Structure formats: structure tokens, C-alpha cells
Coordinates of C-alpha atoms (C1' of nucleotides) in Angstrom, one line a residue:
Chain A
X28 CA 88.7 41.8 -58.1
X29 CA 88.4 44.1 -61.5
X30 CA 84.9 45.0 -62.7
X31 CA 83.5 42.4 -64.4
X32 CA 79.8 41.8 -66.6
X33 CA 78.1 39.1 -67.7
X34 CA 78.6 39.1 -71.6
X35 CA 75.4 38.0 -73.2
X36 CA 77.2 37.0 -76.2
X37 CA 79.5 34.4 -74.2
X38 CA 77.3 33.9 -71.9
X39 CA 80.1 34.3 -69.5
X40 CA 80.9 36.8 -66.6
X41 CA 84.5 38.4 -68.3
X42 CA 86.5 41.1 -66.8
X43 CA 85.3 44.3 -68.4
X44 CA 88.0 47.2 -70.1
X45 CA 87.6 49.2 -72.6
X46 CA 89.0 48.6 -76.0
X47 CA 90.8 51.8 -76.6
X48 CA 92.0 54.2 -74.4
X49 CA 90.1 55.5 -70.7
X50 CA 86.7 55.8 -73.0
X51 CA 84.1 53.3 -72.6
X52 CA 81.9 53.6 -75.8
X53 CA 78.2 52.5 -75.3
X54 CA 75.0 52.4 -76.7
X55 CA 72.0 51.4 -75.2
X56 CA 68.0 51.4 -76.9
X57 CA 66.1 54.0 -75.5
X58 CA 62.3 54.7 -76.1
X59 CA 60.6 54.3 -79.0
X60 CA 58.0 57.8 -77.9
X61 CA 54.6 56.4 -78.5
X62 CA 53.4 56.5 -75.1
X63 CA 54.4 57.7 -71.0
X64 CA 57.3 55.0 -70.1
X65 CA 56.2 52.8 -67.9
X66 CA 57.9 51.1 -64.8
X67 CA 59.0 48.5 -66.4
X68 CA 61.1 50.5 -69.2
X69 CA 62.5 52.4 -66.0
X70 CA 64.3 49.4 -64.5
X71 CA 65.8 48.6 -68.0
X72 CA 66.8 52.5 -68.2
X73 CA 67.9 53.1 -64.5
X74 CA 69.8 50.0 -64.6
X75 CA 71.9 51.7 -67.2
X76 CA 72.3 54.8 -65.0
X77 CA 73.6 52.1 -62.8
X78 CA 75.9 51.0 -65.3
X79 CA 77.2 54.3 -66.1
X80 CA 77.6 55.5 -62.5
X81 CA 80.0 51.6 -61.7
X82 CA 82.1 52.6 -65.0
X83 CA 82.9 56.0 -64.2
X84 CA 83.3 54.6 -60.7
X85 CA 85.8 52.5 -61.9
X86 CA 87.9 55.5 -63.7
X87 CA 86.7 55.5 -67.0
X88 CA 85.4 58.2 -69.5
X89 CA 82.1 57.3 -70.5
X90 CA 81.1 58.5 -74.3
X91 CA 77.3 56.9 -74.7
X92 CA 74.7 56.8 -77.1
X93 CA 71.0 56.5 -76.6
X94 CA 68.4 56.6 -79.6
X95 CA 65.0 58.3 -79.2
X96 CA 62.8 56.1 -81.6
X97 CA 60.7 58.5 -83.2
X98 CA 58.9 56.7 -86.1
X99 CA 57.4 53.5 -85.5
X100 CA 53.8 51.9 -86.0
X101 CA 52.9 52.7 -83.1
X102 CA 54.0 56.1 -83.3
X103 CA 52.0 56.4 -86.4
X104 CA 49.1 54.4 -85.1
X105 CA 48.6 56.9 -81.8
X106 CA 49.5 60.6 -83.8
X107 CA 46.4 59.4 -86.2
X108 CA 44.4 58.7 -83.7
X109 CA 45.0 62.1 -82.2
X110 CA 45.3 63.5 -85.3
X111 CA 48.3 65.1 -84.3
X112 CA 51.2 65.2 -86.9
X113 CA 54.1 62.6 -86.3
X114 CA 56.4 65.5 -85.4
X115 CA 54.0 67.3 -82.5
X116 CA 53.2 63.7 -81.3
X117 CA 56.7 62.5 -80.6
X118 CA 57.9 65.5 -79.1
X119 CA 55.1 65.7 -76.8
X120 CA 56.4 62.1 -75.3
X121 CA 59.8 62.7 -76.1
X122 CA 59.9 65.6 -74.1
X123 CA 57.5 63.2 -71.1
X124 CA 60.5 61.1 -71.2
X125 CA 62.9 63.3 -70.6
X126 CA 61.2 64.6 -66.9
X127 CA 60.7 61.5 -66.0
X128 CA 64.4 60.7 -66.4
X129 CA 65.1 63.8 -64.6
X130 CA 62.5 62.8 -61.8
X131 CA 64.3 59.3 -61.1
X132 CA 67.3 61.0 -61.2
X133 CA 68.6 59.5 -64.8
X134 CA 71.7 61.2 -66.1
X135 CA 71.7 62.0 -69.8
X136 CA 74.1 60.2 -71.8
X137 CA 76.5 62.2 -73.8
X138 CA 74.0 62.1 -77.0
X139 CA 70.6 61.7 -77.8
X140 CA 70.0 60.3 -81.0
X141 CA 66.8 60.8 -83.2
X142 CA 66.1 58.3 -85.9
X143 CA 64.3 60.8 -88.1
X144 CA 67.1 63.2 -88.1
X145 CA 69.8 59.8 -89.8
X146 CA 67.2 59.1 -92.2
X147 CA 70.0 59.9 -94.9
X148 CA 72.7 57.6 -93.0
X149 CA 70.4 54.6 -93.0
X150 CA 69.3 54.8 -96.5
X151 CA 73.0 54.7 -97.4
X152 CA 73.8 51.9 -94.9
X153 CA 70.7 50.4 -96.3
X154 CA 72.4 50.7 -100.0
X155 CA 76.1 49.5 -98.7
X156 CA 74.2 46.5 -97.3
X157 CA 73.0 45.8 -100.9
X158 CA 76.0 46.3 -102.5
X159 CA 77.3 43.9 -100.5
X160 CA 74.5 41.2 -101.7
X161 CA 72.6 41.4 -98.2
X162 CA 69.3 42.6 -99.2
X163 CA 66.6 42.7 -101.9
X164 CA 63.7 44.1 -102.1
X165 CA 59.8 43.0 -103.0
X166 CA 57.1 45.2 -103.6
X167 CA 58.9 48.4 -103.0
X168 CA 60.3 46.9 -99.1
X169 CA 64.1 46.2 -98.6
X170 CA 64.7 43.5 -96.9
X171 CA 67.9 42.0 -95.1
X172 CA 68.5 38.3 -96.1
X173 CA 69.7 36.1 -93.1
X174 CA 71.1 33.5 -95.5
X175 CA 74.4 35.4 -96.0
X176 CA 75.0 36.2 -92.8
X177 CA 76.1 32.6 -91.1
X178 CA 76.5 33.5 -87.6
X179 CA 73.0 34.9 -87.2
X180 CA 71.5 33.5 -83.9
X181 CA 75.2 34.2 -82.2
X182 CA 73.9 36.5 -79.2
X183 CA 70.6 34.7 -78.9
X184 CA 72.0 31.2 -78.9
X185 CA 69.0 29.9 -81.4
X186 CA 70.5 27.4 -83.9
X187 CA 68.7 28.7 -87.4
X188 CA 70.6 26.1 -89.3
X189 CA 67.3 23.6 -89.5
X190 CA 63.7 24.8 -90.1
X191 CA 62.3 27.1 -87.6
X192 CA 59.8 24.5 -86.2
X193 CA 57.3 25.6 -84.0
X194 CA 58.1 28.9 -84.5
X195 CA 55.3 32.1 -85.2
X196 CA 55.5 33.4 -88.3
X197 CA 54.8 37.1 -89.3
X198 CA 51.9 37.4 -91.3
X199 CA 54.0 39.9 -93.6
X200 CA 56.0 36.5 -94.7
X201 CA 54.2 36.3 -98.1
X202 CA 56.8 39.3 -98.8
X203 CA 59.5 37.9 -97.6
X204 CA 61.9 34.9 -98.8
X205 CA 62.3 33.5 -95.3
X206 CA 61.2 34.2 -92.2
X207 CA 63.9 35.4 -90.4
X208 CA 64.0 38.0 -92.8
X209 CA 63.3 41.7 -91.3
X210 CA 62.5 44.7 -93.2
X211 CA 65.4 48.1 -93.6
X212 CA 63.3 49.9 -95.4
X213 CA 59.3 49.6 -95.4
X214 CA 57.6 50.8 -98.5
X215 CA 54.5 53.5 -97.1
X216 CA 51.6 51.8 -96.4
X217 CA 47.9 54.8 -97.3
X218 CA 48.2 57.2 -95.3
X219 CA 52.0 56.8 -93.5
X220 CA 54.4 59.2 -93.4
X221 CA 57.2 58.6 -95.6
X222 CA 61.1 59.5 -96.8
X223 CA 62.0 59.6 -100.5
X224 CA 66.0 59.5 -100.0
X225 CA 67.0 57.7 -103.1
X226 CA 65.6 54.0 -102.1
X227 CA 62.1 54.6 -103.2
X228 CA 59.6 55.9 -100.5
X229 CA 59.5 54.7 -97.4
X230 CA 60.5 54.7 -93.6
X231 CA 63.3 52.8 -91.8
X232 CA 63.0 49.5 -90.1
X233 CA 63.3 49.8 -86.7
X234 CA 66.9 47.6 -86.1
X235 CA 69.0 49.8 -88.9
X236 CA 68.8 52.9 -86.6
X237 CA 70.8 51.6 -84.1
X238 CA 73.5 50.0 -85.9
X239 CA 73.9 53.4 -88.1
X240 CA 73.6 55.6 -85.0
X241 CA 76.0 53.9 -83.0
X242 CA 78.5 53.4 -85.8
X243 CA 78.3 56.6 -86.7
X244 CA 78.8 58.2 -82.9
X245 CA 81.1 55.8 -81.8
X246 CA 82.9 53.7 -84.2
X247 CA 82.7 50.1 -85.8
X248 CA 83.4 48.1 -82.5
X249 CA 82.0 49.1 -79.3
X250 CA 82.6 48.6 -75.9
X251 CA 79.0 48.0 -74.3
X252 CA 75.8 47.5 -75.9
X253 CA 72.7 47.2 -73.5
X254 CA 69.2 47.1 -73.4
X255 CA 65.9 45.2 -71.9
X256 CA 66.9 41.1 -72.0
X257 CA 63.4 41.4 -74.7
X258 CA 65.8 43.2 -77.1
X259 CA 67.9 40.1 -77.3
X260 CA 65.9 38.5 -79.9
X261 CA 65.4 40.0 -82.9
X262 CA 66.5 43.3 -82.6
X263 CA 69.8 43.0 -81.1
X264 CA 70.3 40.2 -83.0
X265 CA 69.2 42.0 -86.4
X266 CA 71.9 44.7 -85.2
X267 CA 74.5 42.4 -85.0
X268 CA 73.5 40.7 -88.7
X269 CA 73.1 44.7 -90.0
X270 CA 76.5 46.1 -88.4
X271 CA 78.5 43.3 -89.1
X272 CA 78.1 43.1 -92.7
X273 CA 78.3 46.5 -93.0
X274 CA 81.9 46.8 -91.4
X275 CA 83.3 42.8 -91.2
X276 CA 84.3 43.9 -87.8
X277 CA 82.9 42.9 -84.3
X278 CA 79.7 45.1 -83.3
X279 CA 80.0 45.1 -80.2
X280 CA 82.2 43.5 -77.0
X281 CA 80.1 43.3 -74.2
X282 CA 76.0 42.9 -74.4
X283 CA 74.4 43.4 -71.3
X284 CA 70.8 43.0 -70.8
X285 CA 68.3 43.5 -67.8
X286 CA 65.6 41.6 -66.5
X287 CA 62.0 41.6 -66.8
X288 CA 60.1 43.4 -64.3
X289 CA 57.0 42.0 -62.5
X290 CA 53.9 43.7 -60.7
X291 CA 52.7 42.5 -57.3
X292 CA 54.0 38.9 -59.0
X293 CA 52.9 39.1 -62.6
X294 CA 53.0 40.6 -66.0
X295 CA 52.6 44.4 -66.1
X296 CA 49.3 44.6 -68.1
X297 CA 46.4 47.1 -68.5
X298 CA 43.9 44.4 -68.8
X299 CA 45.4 43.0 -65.0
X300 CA 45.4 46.9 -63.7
X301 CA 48.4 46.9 -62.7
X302 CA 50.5 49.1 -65.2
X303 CA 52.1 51.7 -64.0
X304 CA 53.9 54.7 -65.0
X305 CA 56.4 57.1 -63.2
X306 CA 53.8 59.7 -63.5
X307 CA 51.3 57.2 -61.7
X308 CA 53.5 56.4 -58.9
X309 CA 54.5 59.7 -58.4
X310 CA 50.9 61.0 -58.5
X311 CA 49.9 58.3 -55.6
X312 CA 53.0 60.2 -53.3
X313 CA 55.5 57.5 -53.5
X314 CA 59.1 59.3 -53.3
X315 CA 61.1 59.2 -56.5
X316 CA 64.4 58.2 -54.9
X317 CA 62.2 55.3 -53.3
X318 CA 61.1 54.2 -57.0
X319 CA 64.9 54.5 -58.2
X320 CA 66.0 52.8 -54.7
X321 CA 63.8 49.9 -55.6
X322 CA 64.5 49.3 -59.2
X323 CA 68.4 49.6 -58.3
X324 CA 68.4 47.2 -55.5
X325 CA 67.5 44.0 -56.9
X326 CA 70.6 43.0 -59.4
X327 CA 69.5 43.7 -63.1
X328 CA 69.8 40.1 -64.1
X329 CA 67.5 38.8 -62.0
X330 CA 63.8 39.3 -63.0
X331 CA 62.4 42.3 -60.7
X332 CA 59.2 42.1 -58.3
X333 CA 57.8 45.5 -58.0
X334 CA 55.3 45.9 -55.3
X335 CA 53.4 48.9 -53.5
X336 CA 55.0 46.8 -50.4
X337 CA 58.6 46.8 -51.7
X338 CA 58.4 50.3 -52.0
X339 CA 57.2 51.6 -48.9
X340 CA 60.2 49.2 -47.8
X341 CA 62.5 51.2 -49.9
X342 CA 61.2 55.0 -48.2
X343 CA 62.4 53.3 -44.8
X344 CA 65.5 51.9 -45.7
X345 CA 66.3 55.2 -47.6
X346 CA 65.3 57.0 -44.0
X347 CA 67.7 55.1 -42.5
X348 CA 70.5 56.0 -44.2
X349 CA 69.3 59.6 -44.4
X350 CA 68.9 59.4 -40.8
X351 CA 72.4 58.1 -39.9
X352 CA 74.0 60.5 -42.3
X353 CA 72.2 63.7 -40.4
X354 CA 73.7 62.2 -37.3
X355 CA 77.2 62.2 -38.2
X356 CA 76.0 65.6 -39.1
X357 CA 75.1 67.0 -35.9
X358 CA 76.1 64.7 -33.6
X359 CA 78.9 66.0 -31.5
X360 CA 81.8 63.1 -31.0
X361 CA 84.7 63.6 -28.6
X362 CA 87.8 64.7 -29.8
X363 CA 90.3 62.3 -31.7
X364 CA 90.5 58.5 -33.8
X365 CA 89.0 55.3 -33.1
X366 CA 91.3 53.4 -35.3
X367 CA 89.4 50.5 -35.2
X368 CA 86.3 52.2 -36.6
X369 CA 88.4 53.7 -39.5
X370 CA 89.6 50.4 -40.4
X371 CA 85.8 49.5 -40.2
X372 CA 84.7 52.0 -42.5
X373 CA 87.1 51.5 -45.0
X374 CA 86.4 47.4 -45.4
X375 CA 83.1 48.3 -45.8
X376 CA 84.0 51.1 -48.7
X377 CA 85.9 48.3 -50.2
X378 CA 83.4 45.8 -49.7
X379 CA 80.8 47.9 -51.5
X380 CA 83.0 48.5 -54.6
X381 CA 83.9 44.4 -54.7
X382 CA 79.9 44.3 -55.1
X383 CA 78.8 46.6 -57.3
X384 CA 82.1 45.6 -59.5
X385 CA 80.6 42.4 -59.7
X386 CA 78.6 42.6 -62.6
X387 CA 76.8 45.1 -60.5
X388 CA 75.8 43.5 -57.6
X389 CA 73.7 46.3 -55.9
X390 CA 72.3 43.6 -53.3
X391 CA 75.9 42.7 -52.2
X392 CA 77.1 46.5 -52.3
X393 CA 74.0 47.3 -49.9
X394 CA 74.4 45.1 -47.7
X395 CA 78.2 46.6 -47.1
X396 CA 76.5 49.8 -46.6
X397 CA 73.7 48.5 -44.1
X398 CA 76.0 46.3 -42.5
X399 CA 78.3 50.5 -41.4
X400 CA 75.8 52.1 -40.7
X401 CA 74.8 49.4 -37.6
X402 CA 78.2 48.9 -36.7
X403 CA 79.1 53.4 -36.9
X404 CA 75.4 53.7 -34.5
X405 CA 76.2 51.2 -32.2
X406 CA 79.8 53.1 -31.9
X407 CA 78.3 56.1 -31.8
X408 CA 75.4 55.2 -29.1
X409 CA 78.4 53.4 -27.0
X410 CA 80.6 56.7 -27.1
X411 CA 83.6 55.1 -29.1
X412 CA 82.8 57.1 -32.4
X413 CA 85.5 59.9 -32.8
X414 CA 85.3 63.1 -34.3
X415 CA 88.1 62.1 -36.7
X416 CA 85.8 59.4 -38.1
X417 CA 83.5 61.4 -39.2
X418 CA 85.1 62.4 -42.6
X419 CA 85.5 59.1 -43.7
X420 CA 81.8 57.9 -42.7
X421 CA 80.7 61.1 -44.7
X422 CA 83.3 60.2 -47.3
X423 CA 81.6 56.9 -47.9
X424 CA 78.4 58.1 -48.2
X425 CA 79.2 60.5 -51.0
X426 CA 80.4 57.6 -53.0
X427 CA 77.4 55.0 -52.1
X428 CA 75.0 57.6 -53.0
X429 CA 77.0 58.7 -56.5
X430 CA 75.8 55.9 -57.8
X431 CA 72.4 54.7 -55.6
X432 CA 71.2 58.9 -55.8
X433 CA 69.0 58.6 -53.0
X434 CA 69.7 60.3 -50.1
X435 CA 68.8 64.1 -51.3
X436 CA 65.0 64.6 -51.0
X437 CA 63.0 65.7 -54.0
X438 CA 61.9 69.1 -53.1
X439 CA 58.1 69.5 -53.0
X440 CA 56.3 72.2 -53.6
X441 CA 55.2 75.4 -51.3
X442 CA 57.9 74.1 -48.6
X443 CA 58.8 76.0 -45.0
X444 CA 62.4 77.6 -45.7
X445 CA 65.1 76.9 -43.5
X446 CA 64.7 80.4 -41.9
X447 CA 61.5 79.5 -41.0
X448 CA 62.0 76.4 -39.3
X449 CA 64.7 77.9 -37.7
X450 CA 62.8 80.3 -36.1
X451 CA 59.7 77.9 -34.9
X452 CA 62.6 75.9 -33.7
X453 CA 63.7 78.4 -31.5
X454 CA 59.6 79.3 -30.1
X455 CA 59.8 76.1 -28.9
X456 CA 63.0 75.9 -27.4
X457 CA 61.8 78.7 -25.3
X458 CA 58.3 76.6 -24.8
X459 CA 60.8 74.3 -23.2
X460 CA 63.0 76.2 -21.0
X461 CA 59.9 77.5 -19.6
X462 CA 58.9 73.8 -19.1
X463 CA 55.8 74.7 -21.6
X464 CA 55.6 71.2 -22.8
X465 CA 52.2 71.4 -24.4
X466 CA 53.2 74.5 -26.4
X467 CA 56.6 72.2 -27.6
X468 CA 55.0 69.9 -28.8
X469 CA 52.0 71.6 -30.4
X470 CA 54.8 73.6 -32.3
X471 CA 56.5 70.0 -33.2
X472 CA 53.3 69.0 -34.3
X473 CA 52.5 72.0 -36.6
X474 CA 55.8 71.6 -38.0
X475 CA 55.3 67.6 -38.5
X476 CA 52.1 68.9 -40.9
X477 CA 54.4 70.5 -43.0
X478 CA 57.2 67.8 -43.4
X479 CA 59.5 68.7 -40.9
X480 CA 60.4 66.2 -38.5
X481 CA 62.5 67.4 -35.1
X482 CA 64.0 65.3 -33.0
X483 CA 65.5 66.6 -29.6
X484 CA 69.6 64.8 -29.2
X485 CA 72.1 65.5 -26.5
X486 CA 73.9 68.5 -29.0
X487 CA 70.5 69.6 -29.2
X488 CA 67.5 69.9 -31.9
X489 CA 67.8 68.8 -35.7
X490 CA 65.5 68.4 -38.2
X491 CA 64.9 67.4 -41.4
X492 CA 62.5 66.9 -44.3
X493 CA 59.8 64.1 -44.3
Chain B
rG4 C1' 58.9 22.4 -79.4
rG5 C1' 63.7 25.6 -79.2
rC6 C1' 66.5 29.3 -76.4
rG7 C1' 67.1 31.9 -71.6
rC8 C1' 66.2 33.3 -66.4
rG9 C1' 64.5 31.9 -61.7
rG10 C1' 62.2 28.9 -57.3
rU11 C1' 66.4 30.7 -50.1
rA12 C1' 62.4 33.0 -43.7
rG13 C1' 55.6 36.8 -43.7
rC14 C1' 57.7 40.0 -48.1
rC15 C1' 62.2 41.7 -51.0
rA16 C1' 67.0 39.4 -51.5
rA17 C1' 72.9 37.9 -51.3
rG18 C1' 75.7 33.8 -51.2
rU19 C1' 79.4 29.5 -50.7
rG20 C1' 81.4 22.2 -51.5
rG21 C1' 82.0 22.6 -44.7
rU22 C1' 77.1 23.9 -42.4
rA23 C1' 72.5 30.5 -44.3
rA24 C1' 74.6 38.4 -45.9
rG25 C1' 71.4 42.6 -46.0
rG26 C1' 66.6 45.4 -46.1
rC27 C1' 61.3 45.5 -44.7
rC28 C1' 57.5 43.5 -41.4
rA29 C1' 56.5 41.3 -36.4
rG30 C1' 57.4 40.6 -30.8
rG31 C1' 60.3 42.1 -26.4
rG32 C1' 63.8 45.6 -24.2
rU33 C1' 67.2 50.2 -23.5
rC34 C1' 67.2 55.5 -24.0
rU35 C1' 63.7 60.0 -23.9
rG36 C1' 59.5 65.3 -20.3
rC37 C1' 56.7 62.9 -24.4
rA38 C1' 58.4 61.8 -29.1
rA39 C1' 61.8 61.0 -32.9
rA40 C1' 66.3 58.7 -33.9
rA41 C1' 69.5 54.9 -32.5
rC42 C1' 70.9 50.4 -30.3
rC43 C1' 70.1 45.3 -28.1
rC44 C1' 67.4 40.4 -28.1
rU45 C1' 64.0 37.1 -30.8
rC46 C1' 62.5 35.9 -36.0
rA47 C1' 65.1 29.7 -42.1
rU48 C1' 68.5 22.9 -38.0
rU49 C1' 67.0 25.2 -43.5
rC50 C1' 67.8 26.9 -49.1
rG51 C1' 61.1 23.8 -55.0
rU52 C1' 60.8 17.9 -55.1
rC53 C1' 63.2 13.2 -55.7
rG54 C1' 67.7 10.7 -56.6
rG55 C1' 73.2 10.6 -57.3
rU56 C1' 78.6 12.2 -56.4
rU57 C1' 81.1 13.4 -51.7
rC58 C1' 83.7 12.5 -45.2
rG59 C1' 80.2 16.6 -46.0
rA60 C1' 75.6 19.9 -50.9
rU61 C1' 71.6 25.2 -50.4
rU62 C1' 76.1 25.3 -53.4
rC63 C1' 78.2 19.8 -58.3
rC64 C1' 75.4 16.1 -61.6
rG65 C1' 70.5 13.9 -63.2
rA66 C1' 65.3 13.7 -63.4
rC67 C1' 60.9 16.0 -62.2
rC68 C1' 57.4 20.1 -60.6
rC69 C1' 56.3 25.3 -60.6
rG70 C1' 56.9 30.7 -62.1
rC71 C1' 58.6 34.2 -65.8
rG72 C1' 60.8 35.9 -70.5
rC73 C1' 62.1 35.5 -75.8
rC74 C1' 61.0 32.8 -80.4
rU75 C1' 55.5 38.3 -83.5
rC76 C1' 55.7 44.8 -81.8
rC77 C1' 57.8 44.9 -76.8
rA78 C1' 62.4 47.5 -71.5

RNA sequence: GGCGCGGUAGCCAAGUGGUAAGGCCAGGGUCUGCAAAACCCUCAUUCGUCGGUUCGAUUCCGACCCGCGCCUCCA
């Protein structure tokens, strides 16, 4: 089967290609830098590594876009408060978000994108859009006017032909002609930081950055847009209305939008004490690839339970496979092919790209990979795994873990070098030989302090890092 | 009220019109100087509830109940 996504827009699974060419041209909405990400912004964010990781899988060049929101209200809001300038502020957590992508193992898309360095781009965009009759402005605001855009409410499925009844309504409304109206261009309120680029004074709306940015970097139409499902309504929305007008073309082909994430069961919140943030989790010793391994293995569209429970789930399973990959290692196997086994291994190789090209089905894809590894130890612990069937085993590793990331340990601080465990390793061989079993295991034990587990096999001792 | 997602074993979770993947936990066993690792066995006659369609539904249809999200800044 050929990789397919469900298309928020059609609300239909489609086969995915890209338009032009081997390059698939994305954008996704990246932080707005007021604040340490939390977990929940992670499984939006590392379900786009996903995504990344499945496309390239598939062959394709990837050429993606991510913006760095750095001028909000609550940017401004929080540098005030610290009485920090706008600039310090946002590179402080701009800089916060960056490590913490590189902790969970996040690659960096081929551009990072700053709002405050298109200010010029948006104020034009801002004065096309007018040209075009889709904006006016009151009391020194520009604002975008729904009306002339018809299809509005296309990617959310909301029907905005009748009254919006029922609906909230911004207390801003008074300056706006209807209230599905949303500011470009907000005229400086005391004390805000502002842009005078030939509009009047002001700062940008948050929705224009992203339709200039990623028009800009990747052309009128793209491949993939993606983002939290929250993003959905207005914003992407509010993109669509924006870039549309703009070019007449299609924004964008496929929108694809994660799931919500839960804690212990229920909304992430201060006030419930159960918000956390990579740095938190971290700090309380839980693995990074165990926090990635988690927020990867339930499928994106399906809202997310994180719990302290689901995690120490994820540092076994993750063992496991670590575990069964140092065995085909070190084990020693007898000479030859088990044909059957090699036939095994690649169903299962096949079986976990069917998954994972199913609108990234990372549940189905491990499952393929849980299902070899029992069947390639149970050969092994029989006597009927080869030699020759080791490459292939190793083989399908490299490509499970090219896209899950988890099997390399995060290195820790003030660890024993190899050298060193060598040589303890060989103290206690002696200890052995000598039938010295207390002074074995002490040694075993001393090492097992410092994170190095041994275990004694038939080729003899391995270890590795707890 | 509108739009959307979901309710499958103790927990996480896949899935199909033909009788329930996988991971974790738990109990028992094999192996081992002891461990570790690994393996084996056990662990949902049942898929929110009630109806309907069907030879047959967890899977299709309808109603209802419950959880969550968006409709206002929000991953």
C-alpha cells in the first residue's frame, strides 16, 4: 500500500505525493517563545519528527519550514514582567526550545523562520491583501474581512453562512465589523513594542506570519501543512482565508493535525499540578528516548494519555529492544542461513513500513517490530538463528530506529569509559576462574552503581549502559 | 447550540462484517554458581448502553450515555 494521510481538509485518508518533483514542501507552526514547552507541545512537535522521518522513509526530499513566533502578547506580557527587552526574552526560550528538541531527539527542519525578522514581507502581504479589497482598518488596526472570502470555514467544517449562534465573542468586537474578523496588523497598545513599515505602527497578527513565511520559503501551494489539531480553528483557517487571497491558488494539499494530549487522564493544567515540561521530566530521571518513545507510540490522531506509568512502560519496552539488539551483537550463532528466519524478518520489515505508511500507524509498525524480536529470541534460544541472519535482524533495526530514535542511550554525565569497564570486567573474570564468587559479584555490584549492567552468556560477558 | 475525536483486558493500545495485534503489569515454569537476559504457559466467550440490518457485528445503521478538543490566546 503507498503512504497515505488523513487530509483534514477532506476529511479523508488520500494517498500522499508530492506535487512537484522528489521534494515534499512543508510547513508546520512551531513555538510561539513565551515560556519552556511543555509535554503537550512535544507530542504535536515529535509527531512531526515522525512525519519527517516516514517521508524521507518513503524516498522523498524533504524542504520544511517551521516559524519561531517571537512577538506575541504573551511574549510581551512575560519580557515586562521581567523587565527584560522583547529581544533578550525570546532568545532566552528560543534558544530553551531548541535543547529540548535536541534532547528528544527532534531533527531541525531545513529553516527556522522568525517572525520579527519578515516584518517587511507581512506588511506588504498585508497591503496586497488590501489592494485586493480584503481588509480595512479601524482605529489604526488592519483587519482581514471574512465576507470576501466565501469558502472560509473549508478546513474546519463550520458553516459561517448563518449567524454564529452560540458562539463567544472577542471582547475586541466593538473594532471589528464581524466577528470572524481577525486582526493583520495590531495598532500598539502603551507601552508595546511596535514596527512603523509603511502601514502605520504596529505589530503583526499572529496568522499572517505563516502564510508569508511559508509562501515565501516554499511557494504558493504546498505539499503538507501541520500542526496541533487546536490550530485547526482559527489560525489555520485564518491562513487558508490570508494565502488564498493573496495568490488565488490552493494553500496547501494535505493538513495534518495531531491530537490533544492528556495527563494521568485530564487536561494538562497548573492549577491540576500536573503540567509538565521536558526539563521537568528530565529533572525527575525519566530517559529522554522513553519520553520520545511514548509520545511516538500512540498514533497522532488519537488523543494521547501521558502517565508516569506509561512511561516507565516505555524504559522497558525500549530495554527490550536494546536488549535483543546487544544479543545479535555478541551472541555467537553457528555458521550459515536459516531461510525461514530471513523470510521472517523481512515480512516483519515490510509489515512495519505497511504501518507506519498508514497515515503513520506507529502502534501497528510496533507491533511488527515486537512481534521479531520474540519470534528471532525464541530462534535464537532454540539454536536455529544463523549467523547469516544476523545482518538482516541488524539491518531492520537501523531502519525501525531511523525513525522511533530510541535505542542509543543519552549519555550521562561523569560515566565509566569503556576502558574502564573493560578492565573491572576482566578482575572479575579472574574472581571467577578462581571460583571467588563473592569478589564477582561485589565487582558486578560496584559496577551496577554506576550504570553498567553485566550479564554472563555462553560467548561470554557483555554489558551495557543502564 | 455547532464542528471534531474517542469509549476494546489492571494500564497503554491495534484492528476487521466471520468470531479480538502488540507493549507494560501480574501469576507459574525453563535456563543460570547467583544474577541478568531470553523463552514457554496463564491473563477480554468479549470490544460504553440499547435497538436495527445480516446466516453472522467489536467492525454497518439509529438512538442514548460518558470522556476530551475547537468554536476566545492555545500543540
Amino acid at each position: 500500500m503507498p503512504l497515505r494521510f488523513h487530509n483534514t481538509l477532506t476529511q479523508q485518508t488520500e494517498p500522499f505525493l508530492p506535487a512537484r518533483d522528489n521534494t515534499v514542501r512543508m510547513y508546520t507552526c512551531g513555538p510561539t517563545v513565551y515560556d519552556f514547552a511543555h509535554i503537550g507541545n512535544f507530542r504535536t512537535f515529535t509527531f512531526v519528527d515522525l512525519l519527517r522521518k516516514v517521508l524521507r522513509l518513503n524516498g522523498f526530499a524533504l524542504n520544511h519550514v517551521m516559524n519561531i513566533t517571537d512577538v506575541d502578547d504573551k511574549i510581551i506580557r512575560n519580557a515586562v514582567a521581567r523587565r527584560q527587552s522583547i529581544a533578550d526574552f525570546t532568545t532566552t526560550y528560543t534558544q530553551a526550545f531548541l535543547d529540548d528538541c535536541a534532547t528528544l531527539r527532534l531533527e531541525r527542519p531545513e529553516r527556522l523562520s522568525k517572525a520579527t525578522e519578515h516584518i517587511d514581507d507581512m506588511v506588504r502581504a498585508i497591503g496586497d491583501l488590501g489592494a485586493k479589497g480584503h481588509t480595512y482598518t479601524t482605529e489604526g488596526s488592519v483587519y482581514y474581512k471574512i465576507a470576501t472570502f466565501p469558502e472560509y470555514g473549508k478546513l474546519s467544517h463550520n458553516d459561517f453562512s448563518g449567524n454564529l449562534a452560540g458562539a463567544r465573542v472577542d471582547v475586541d468586537t466593538y473594532e471589528k465589523n464581524d466577528a470572524r474578523d481577525f486582526a493583520l496588523w495590531k495598532a500598539p497598545k502603551e507601552g508595546e513594542p511596535f514596527w512603523d513599515a509603511g502601514i502605520g505602527p504596529g505589530r503583526p497578527g499572529w496568522h499572517i506570519e505563516c502564510s508569508v513565511m511559508a509562501i515565501k520559503y516554499l511557494g504558493e501551494t504546498l505539499d503538507i501543512h501541520a500542526g496541533g489539531i487546536d490550530l485547526v480553528f482559527p489560525h489555520h483557517e485564518n491562513e487558508i482565508a490570508q494565502s488564498e487571497a493573496l495568490t488565488g491558488k490552493q494553500f496547501a494539499r494535505f493538513w495534518l493535525h495531531a491530537e490533544f494530549l492528556l495527563v494521568e487522564g485530564q487536561k494538562m493544567s497548573k492549577s491540576l499540578g500536573n503540567f509538565y515540561t521536558l526539563r521537568d521530566l528530565v529533572g525527575r530521571g525519566y530517559a529522554p528516548e522513553a519520553i520520545r518513545y511514548l509520545l511516538i507510540s500512540v498514533p497522532y490522531r488519537k488523543q494521547l494519555n501521558f502517565t508516569l506509568d506509561g512511561l516507565k512502560a516505555a524504559v522497558i519496552a525500549i530495554e527490550r529492544l536494546r536488549n535483543f539488539k546487544l544479543r545479535l551483537e555478541t551472541d555467537r550463532f553457528a555458521e550459515g542461513l536459516n531461510e525461514a528466519l530471513a523470510g521472517r524478518t523481512a515480512q516483519a520489515a515490510e509489515a512495519f513500513r505497511d504501518g507506519l505508511d498508514d497515515d503513520l500507524n506507529t502502534a501497528e509498525a510496533l507491533a511488527a517490530v515486537f512481534e521479531l524480536v520474540r519470534d528471532l529470541n525464541t530462534a535464537m534460544d532454540a539454536g536455529e538463528f544463523r549467523a547469516g541472519n544476523v545482518a538482516a535482524a541488524l539491518d531492520f533495526l537501523k531502519v525501525f530506529d531511523s525513525v522511533f530514535d530510541v535505542l542509543t542511550p543519552t549519555a550521562k554525565a561523569g560515566e565509566l569509559s569503556d576502558a574502564d569497564v573493560d578492565a573491572r570486567i576482566a578482575e572479575r573474570a579472574a574472581a571467577k576462574k578462581a571460583k571467588n564468587f563473592a569478589l564477582a559479584d561485589e565487582i558486578r555490584n560496584q559496577l551496577l552503581e554506576q550504570g553498567i549492567v553485566l550479564e554472563d552468556t555462553k560467548a561470554g560477558v557483555r554489558w551495557k549502559r543502564k
